[in-house]
Tab-separated table of C-alpha atoms in Angstrom:
chain	number	residue	atom	x	y	z
A	1063	UNK	CA	84.516	219.192	112.908
A	1064	UNK	CA	86.347	216.719	110.672
A	1065	UNK	CA	89.713	215.722	111.275
A	1066	UNK	CA	92.965	217.128	108.458
A	1067	UNK	CA	93.151	216.017	105.394
A	1068	UNK	CA	96.129	214.367	105.267
A	1069	UNK	CA	97.834	212.117	107.304
A	1070	UNK	CA	100.554	214.238	109.396
A	1071	UNK	CA	102.650	217.445	109.332
A	1072	UNK	CA	105.469	218.815	110.098
A	1073	UNK	CA	106.769	222.463	110.538
A	1074	UNK	CA	110.809	222.542	109.920
A	1075	UNK	CA	110.401	226.839	110.062
A	1076	UNK	CA	109.757	227.013	114.095
A	1077	UNK	CA	107.351	225.016	116.830
A	1078	UNK	CA	104.079	224.930	116.053
A	1079	UNK	CA	101.631	226.536	119.154
A	1080	UNK	CA	98.318	225.248	119.910
A	1081	UNK	CA	95.267	226.787	121.543
A	1082	UNK	CA	92.207	224.791	121.872
A	1083	UNK	CA	89.135	227.088	122.550
A	1084	UNK	CA	86.335	224.591	122.821
A	1085	UNK	CA	86.006	220.544	122.228
A	1086	UNK	CA	88.136	218.167	122.212
A	1087	UNK	CA	90.895	217.304	120.353
A	1088	UNK	CA	93.939	214.406	120.512
A	1089	UNK	CA	97.642	215.257	119.168
A	1090	UNK	CA	98.923	212.532	118.226
A	1091	UNK	CA	102.665	212.142	116.959
A	1092	UNK	CA	102.839	209.285	113.706
A	1093	UNK	CA	106.859	208.937	114.032
A	1094	UNK	CA	106.786	207.803	117.774
A	1095	UNK	CA	107.671	211.193	118.782
A	1096	UNK	CA	106.201	211.558	121.818
A	1097	UNK	CA	102.647	210.311	123.665
A	1098	UNK	CA	99.430	211.557	122.706
A	1099	UNK	CA	98.390	214.263	124.700
A	1100	UNK	CA	93.970	215.289	124.945
A	1101	UNK	CA	93.511	218.397	124.363
A	1102	UNK	CA	90.611	220.557	126.580
A	1103	UNK	CA	89.383	223.892	126.027
A	1104	UNK	CA	91.859	226.188	127.626
A	1105	UNK	CA	94.523	224.394	126.772
A	1106	UNK	CA	97.798	225.256	125.160
A	1107	UNK	CA	100.179	223.444	124.217
A	1108	UNK	CA	103.599	223.707	121.766
A	1109	UNK	CA	104.738	221.521	119.408
A	1110	UNK	CA	108.081	221.306	118.106
A	1111	UNK	CA	109.925	222.121	115.143
A	1112	UNK	CA	110.499	219.948	112.453
A	1113	UNK	CA	108.101	216.564	114.766
A	1114	UNK	CA	105.298	215.122	112.588
A	1115	UNK	CA	102.298	215.207	114.400
A	1116	UNK	CA	98.249	215.181	113.366
A	1117	UNK	CA	95.391	217.161	115.492
A	1118	UNK	CA	92.348	214.499	115.577
A	1119	UNK	CA	88.914	215.569	116.171
A	1120	UNK	CA	87.346	214.170	118.926
A	1121	UNK	CA	84.320	216.783	119.216
A	1122	UNK	CA	83.646	219.484	117.276
A	1123	UNK	CA	86.338	222.720	118.606
A	1124	UNK	CA	87.612	225.561	117.450
A	1125	UNK	CA	91.707	225.820	117.439
A	1126	UNK	CA	93.863	228.444	116.943
A	1127	UNK	CA	97.106	227.214	115.107
A	1128	UNK	CA	100.003	229.807	115.138
A	1129	UNK	CA	101.976	227.628	112.788
A	1130	UNK	CA	105.637	228.964	111.478
A	1131	UNK	CA	107.338	229.469	107.799
A	1132	UNK	CA	106.452	228.557	104.659
A	1133	UNK	CA	107.825	224.943	104.705
A	1134	UNK	CA	105.549	222.796	106.344
A	1135	UNK	CA	105.584	219.016	105.141
A	1136	UNK	CA	102.375	216.715	104.833
A	1137	UNK	CA	102.237	212.946	104.508
A	1138	UNK	CA	99.338	211.704	102.336
A	1139	UNK	CA	96.792	209.623	103.675
A	1140	UNK	CA	96.847	205.900	103.423
């Protein structure tokens, strides 16, 4: 029901897989690496490794994240 406590994340060890069970989110590509994508229940998405992004909550949701590796990076909120 709340956005992540960071201003973006990046996964250098592999692609991240998202699957939305309920609600609505927007995947924001923070470095202009792609157009933002609204994700609806039943949608899945692959975020390529090395791409900075964040997931903004539009409606309270249930989401499954499959995030590879121990070397994830995060940017602090402004």
